[in-house]
Amino acid sequence: MYQLSHMTWEEVASAVEGGTDTAILPIGATEQHGPHMGCGMDTAIAHRLCSDVAKQSDVILLPTLPYGCSVGHSQRWPGTLALNPKTLIDVISDLGDWVKSSGIRRLVLVNGHVTNEAPLRCALEILRARHDGFMVALVNTAQISARVKGAHFADADDWHANDAETSLMMHLYPEIVRENKLAEADDEDRTGNCLFSHPVNRTSKNGVTGTPSIASAEKGAELYQWMCEDFSSLLQQAVKEEAPLNHRYYESVLKI
Protein backbone atom coordinates (compact mmCIF):
# COMPACT_ATOMS: atom_id res chain seq x y z
CA MET A 1 0.00 0.00 0.00
CA TYR A 2 1.18 3.50 -0.81
CA GLN A 3 0.46 5.66 2.26
CA LEU A 4 1.30 9.29 1.53
CA SER A 5 1.95 10.21 5.16
CA HIS A 6 4.71 7.57 5.31
CA MET A 7 6.30 8.37 1.93
CA THR A 8 9.08 10.76 1.00
CA TRP A 9 8.65 13.12 -1.94
CA GLU A 10 10.98 10.93 -3.98
CA GLU A 11 8.82 7.89 -3.25
CA VAL A 12 5.66 9.78 -4.22
CA ALA A 13 7.27 10.86 -7.49
CA SER A 14 8.47 7.31 -8.18
CA ALA A 15 5.02 5.84 -7.57
CA VAL A 16 3.36 8.33 -9.91
CA GLU A 17 6.02 7.86 -12.59
CA GLY A 18 5.50 4.12 -12.25
CA GLY A 19 1.82 4.45 -13.11
CA THR A 20 0.15 4.78 -9.71
CA ASP A 21 -1.81 7.92 -10.47
CA THR A 22 -4.99 7.36 -8.41
CA ALA A 23 -5.38 8.69 -4.86
CA ILE A 24 -8.14 8.13 -2.32
CA LEU A 25 -9.05 10.69 0.34
CA PRO A 26 -11.08 9.43 3.33
CA ILE A 27 -13.36 12.15 4.72
CA GLY A 28 -15.26 11.76 7.96
CA ALA A 29 -16.74 13.98 10.63
CA THR A 30 -16.50 14.62 14.35
CA GLU A 31 -20.01 14.80 15.74
CA GLN A 32 -22.34 13.45 18.38
CA HIS A 33 -23.60 9.92 17.80
CA GLY A 34 -26.20 9.59 20.50
CA PRO A 35 -25.69 8.40 24.08
CA HIS A 36 -24.15 5.10 23.02
CA MET A 37 -21.39 5.87 20.51
CA GLY A 38 -18.26 8.01 20.29
CA CYS A 39 -18.04 11.19 18.24
CA GLY A 40 -15.41 9.83 15.84
CA MET A 41 -17.56 7.14 14.24
CA ASP A 42 -17.81 8.65 10.75
CA THR A 43 -14.07 9.26 10.56
CA ALA A 44 -13.30 5.78 11.90
CA ILE A 45 -15.28 4.00 9.20
CA ALA A 46 -13.95 6.13 6.33
CA HIS A 47 -10.38 5.68 7.52
CA ARG A 48 -10.64 1.94 8.16
CA LEU A 49 -12.43 1.18 4.90
CA CYS A 50 -9.93 3.11 2.80
CA SER A 51 -6.95 1.68 4.69
CA ASP A 52 -8.10 -1.92 4.33
CA VAL A 53 -9.06 -1.69 0.67
CA ALA A 54 -5.97 0.32 -0.29
CA LYS A 55 -3.80 -2.61 0.83
CA GLN A 56 -5.14 -4.59 -2.14
CA SER A 57 -5.27 -1.72 -4.65
CA ASP A 58 -2.81 0.25 -6.77
CA VAL A 59 -3.65 3.61 -5.18
CA ILE A 60 -2.11 6.25 -2.93
CA LEU A 61 -3.89 6.60 0.40
CA LEU A 62 -4.10 10.22 1.55
CA PRO A 63 -4.39 11.22 5.23
CA THR A 64 -7.95 11.12 6.58
CA LEU A 65 -9.83 14.39 7.06
CA PRO A 66 -11.60 14.09 10.46
CA TYR A 67 -13.90 17.13 10.16
CA GLY A 68 -16.94 17.62 7.99
CA CYS A 69 -20.19 19.47 7.48
CA SER A 70 -22.01 18.60 10.72
CA VAL A 71 -23.74 21.93 11.34
CA GLY A 72 -27.15 20.23 11.13
CA HIS A 73 -26.51 18.49 14.44
CA SER A 74 -26.89 21.81 16.27
CA GLN A 75 -25.22 22.68 19.55
CA ARG A 76 -27.69 20.73 21.68
CA TRP A 77 -25.27 17.86 22.31
CA PRO A 78 -21.58 18.46 23.12
CA GLY A 79 -18.84 16.89 21.02
CA THR A 80 -19.67 18.07 17.50
CA LEU A 81 -16.87 19.94 15.71
CA ALA A 82 -18.16 21.13 12.33
CA LEU A 83 -17.02 22.93 9.21
CA ASN A 84 -19.43 25.18 7.34
CA PRO A 85 -20.28 23.86 3.86
CA LYS A 86 -18.34 26.62 2.09
CA THR A 87 -15.30 25.86 4.27
CA LEU A 88 -15.38 22.18 3.36
CA ILE A 89 -15.66 23.11 -0.32
CA ASP A 90 -12.54 25.27 0.00
CA VAL A 91 -10.62 22.63 1.97
CA ILE A 92 -11.28 19.89 -0.59
CA SER A 93 -10.68 22.08 -3.63
CA ASP A 94 -7.42 23.36 -2.10
CA LEU A 95 -6.28 19.82 -1.33
CA GLY A 96 -7.27 18.74 -4.81
CA ASP A 97 -5.03 21.42 -6.31
CA TRP A 98 -2.06 19.97 -4.44
CA VAL A 99 -2.98 16.39 -5.29
CA LYS A 100 -3.02 17.35 -8.96
CA SER A 101 0.33 19.14 -8.62
CA SER A 102 1.89 15.84 -7.49
CA GLY A 103 1.03 14.28 -10.85
CA ILE A 104 -2.01 12.35 -9.69
CA ARG A 105 -4.72 12.15 -12.36
CA ARG A 106 -7.55 10.53 -10.43
CA LEU A 107 -8.87 11.46 -6.99
CA VAL A 108 -11.56 9.43 -5.21
CA LEU A 109 -13.28 11.25 -2.33
CA VAL A 110 -14.53 8.62 0.13
CA ASN A 111 -17.19 10.19 2.31
CA GLY A 112 -18.21 8.74 5.67
CA HIS A 113 -20.75 11.42 6.64
CA VAL A 114 -24.08 11.95 4.86
CA THR A 115 -24.22 15.76 4.84
CA ASN A 116 -20.69 16.11 3.49
CA GLU A 117 -22.08 15.04 0.13
CA ALA A 118 -23.29 18.42 -1.17
CA PRO A 119 -20.08 20.36 -0.35
CA LEU A 120 -17.96 17.53 -1.71
CA ARG A 121 -19.93 17.51 -4.95
CA CYS A 122 -19.36 21.27 -5.26
CA ALA A 123 -15.62 20.77 -4.73
CA LEU A 124 -15.67 18.07 -7.40
CA GLU A 125 -17.26 20.51 -9.85
CA ILE A 126 -14.61 23.14 -9.08
CA LEU A 127 -11.69 20.77 -9.47
CA ARG A 128 -12.74 19.22 -12.75
CA ALA A 129 -13.29 22.68 -14.23
CA ARG A 130 -10.06 24.08 -12.80
CA HIS A 131 -7.82 21.21 -13.96
CA ASP A 132 -8.42 19.90 -17.45
CA GLY A 133 -8.30 16.10 -17.43
CA PHE A 134 -8.25 15.76 -13.63
CA MET A 135 -10.82 13.09 -12.72
CA VAL A 136 -12.60 13.32 -9.35
CA ALA A 137 -15.12 10.80 -8.02
CA LEU A 138 -17.31 10.88 -4.92
CA VAL A 139 -18.12 7.63 -3.09
CA ASN A 140 -20.38 7.64 -0.03
CA THR A 141 -19.50 4.76 2.31
CA ALA A 142 -23.15 4.09 3.20
CA GLN A 143 -24.17 3.87 -0.45
CA ILE A 144 -21.30 2.01 -2.09
CA SER A 145 -23.75 -0.55 -3.48
CA ALA A 146 -27.41 -1.52 -3.30
CA ARG A 147 -26.84 -4.06 -0.53
CA VAL A 148 -24.80 -1.62 1.56
CA LYS A 149 -27.40 1.10 1.13
CA GLY A 150 -30.20 -1.31 2.01
CA ALA A 151 -28.52 -2.21 5.30
CA HIS A 152 -28.01 1.43 6.28
CA PHE A 153 -31.58 2.47 5.49
CA ALA A 154 -33.28 -0.60 6.96
CA ASP A 155 -34.46 1.02 10.20
CA ALA A 156 -34.86 4.68 9.14
CA ASP A 157 -34.73 6.92 6.08
CA ASP A 158 -33.15 9.81 7.99
CA TRP A 159 -30.85 7.46 9.93
CA HIS A 160 -28.08 8.39 12.33
CA ALA A 161 -26.17 6.27 14.88
CA ASN A 162 -28.61 3.52 13.94
CA ASP A 163 -28.45 -0.26 13.70
CA ALA A 164 -26.00 -0.28 10.76
CA GLU A 165 -23.56 2.27 12.15
CA THR A 166 -23.64 0.76 15.61
CA SER A 167 -23.15 -2.76 14.26
CA LEU A 168 -20.14 -1.60 12.22
CA MET A 169 -18.53 -0.07 15.29
CA MET A 170 -19.30 -3.12 17.44
CA HIS A 171 -17.33 -5.14 14.90
CA LEU A 172 -14.51 -2.71 14.08
CA TYR A 173 -14.10 -0.51 17.14
CA PRO A 174 -16.07 -1.93 20.07
CA GLU A 175 -14.40 0.57 22.40
CA ILE A 176 -16.40 3.32 20.68
CA VAL A 177 -19.74 1.72 21.64
CA ARG A 178 -21.35 1.92 25.10
CA GLU A 179 -23.37 -1.28 25.10
CA ASN A 180 -25.00 -0.44 28.43
CA LYS A 181 -26.67 2.51 26.66
CA LEU A 182 -28.08 0.60 23.67
CA ALA A 183 -31.46 -0.24 25.18
CA GLU A 184 -32.25 3.44 25.77
CA ALA A 185 -30.72 4.80 22.55
CA ASP A 186 -33.51 4.05 20.04
CA ASP A 187 -35.37 7.03 18.60
CA GLU A 188 -37.86 7.16 15.75
CA ASP A 189 -37.57 8.86 12.37
CA ARG A 190 -39.82 11.92 12.54
CA THR A 191 -39.04 13.28 9.07
CA GLY A 192 -41.39 11.18 6.94
CA ASN A 193 -43.96 13.91 6.25
CA CYS A 194 -41.61 16.90 6.39
CA LEU A 195 -41.13 19.30 3.50
CA PHE A 196 -38.32 21.22 5.19
CA SER A 197 -34.96 19.81 6.23
CA HIS A 198 -34.90 20.33 9.99
CA PRO A 199 -31.77 20.22 12.17
CA VAL A 200 -31.32 17.18 14.38
CA ASN A 201 -32.31 19.02 17.56
CA ARG A 202 -35.80 19.29 16.05
CA THR A 203 -36.06 15.70 14.82
CA SER A 204 -34.40 13.59 17.53
CA LYS A 205 -34.62 13.48 21.32
CA ASN A 206 -31.15 12.09 21.89
CA GLY A 207 -29.23 12.56 18.63
CA VAL A 208 -30.18 9.12 17.27
CA THR A 209 -32.52 8.15 14.45
CA GLY A 210 -33.07 4.40 14.21
CA THR A 211 -32.76 1.33 16.40
CA PRO A 212 -29.23 0.75 17.65
CA SER A 213 -30.62 -1.63 20.28
CA ILE A 214 -30.82 -4.37 17.63
CA ALA A 215 -27.20 -3.93 16.53
CA SER A 216 -24.64 -6.73 16.75
CA ALA A 217 -21.00 -7.32 15.92
CA GLU A 218 -22.06 -10.21 13.66
CA LYS A 219 -24.22 -7.92 11.52
CA GLY A 220 -21.40 -5.40 11.47
CA ALA A 221 -18.91 -7.98 10.23
CA GLU A 222 -21.15 -8.96 7.33
CA LEU A 223 -21.89 -5.36 6.39
CA TYR A 224 -18.23 -4.39 6.52
CA GLN A 225 -17.30 -7.33 4.29
CA TRP A 226 -19.83 -6.08 1.74
CA MET A 227 -18.41 -2.57 1.95
CA CYS A 228 -14.86 -3.78 1.39
CA GLU A 229 -15.80 -6.04 -1.51
CA ASP A 230 -17.92 -3.44 -3.27
CA PHE A 231 -15.50 -0.55 -2.71
CA SER A 232 -12.65 -2.69 -3.98
CA SER A 233 -14.61 -3.28 -7.19
CA LEU A 234 -15.13 0.45 -7.60
CA LEU A 235 -11.43 1.14 -7.15
CA GLN A 236 -10.53 -1.48 -9.74
CA GLN A 237 -12.61 0.54 -12.18
CA ALA A 238 -11.22 3.87 -10.99
CA VAL A 239 -7.54 3.10 -11.61
CA LYS A 240 -8.28 2.28 -15.25
CA GLU A 241 -11.08 4.63 -16.23
CA GLU A 242 -10.61 7.26 -18.90
CA ALA A 243 -13.09 9.87 -20.09
CA PRO A 244 -15.46 8.68 -22.85
CA LEU A 245 -14.23 11.52 -25.10
CA ASN A 246 -10.90 13.34 -25.16
CA HIS A 247 -12.01 16.95 -25.64
CA ARG A 248 -10.20 19.74 -23.83
CA TYR A 249 -12.26 21.66 -21.28
CA TYR A 250 -11.36 25.12 -22.59
CA GLU A 251 -11.43 24.22 -26.26
CA SER A 252 -14.53 25.61 -27.96
CA VAL A 253 -16.15 24.25 -31.11
CA LEU A 254 -16.48 27.85 -32.24
CA LYS A 255 -13.81 29.05 -34.66
CA ILE A 256 -13.25 32.67 -33.71
Coordinates of C-alpha atoms in Angstrom, one line a residue, residues 21-25 27 92-93 95-97 99-100 104-110 119-139 238 241:
D21 CA -1.8 7.9 -10.5
T22 CA -5.0 7.4 -8.4
A23 CA -5.4 8.7 -4.9
I24 CA -8.1 8.1 -2.3
L25 CA -9.1 10.7 0.3
I27 CA -13.4 12.1 4.7
I92 CA -11.3 19.9 -0.6
S93 CA -10.7 22.1 -3.6
L95 CA -6.3 19.8 -1.3
G96 CA -7.3 18.7 -4.8
D97 CA -5.0 21.4 -6.3
V99 CA -3.0 16.4 -5.3
K100 CA -3.0 17.3 -9.0
I104 CA -2.0 12.3 -9.7
R105 CA -4.7 12.2 -12.4
R106 CA -7.6 10.5 -10.4
L107 CA -8.9 11.5 -7.0
V108 CA -11.6 9.4 -5.2
L109 CA -13.3 11.2 -2.3
V110 CA -14.5 8.6 0.1
P119 CA -20.1 20.4 -0.4
L120 CA -18.0 17.5 -1.7
R121 CA -19.9 17.5 -4.9
C122 CA -19.4 21.3 -5.3
A123 CA -15.6 20.8 -4.7
L124 CA -15.7 18.1 -7.4
E125 CA -17.3 20.5 -9.8
I126 CA -14.6 23.1 -9.1
L127 CA -11.7 20.8 -9.5
R128 CA -12.7 19.2 -12.8
A129 CA -13.3 22.7 -14.2
R130 CA -10.1 24.1 -12.8
H131 CA -7.8 21.2 -14.0
D132 CA -8.4 19.9 -17.5
G133 CA -8.3 16.1 -17.4
F134 CA -8.3 15.8 -13.6
M135 CA -10.8 13.1 -12.7
V136 CA -12.6 13.3 -9.4
A137 CA -15.1 10.8 -8.0
L138 CA -17.3 10.9 -4.9
V139 CA -18.1 7.6 -3.1
A238 CA -11.2 3.9 -11.0
E241 CA -11.1 4.6 -16.2

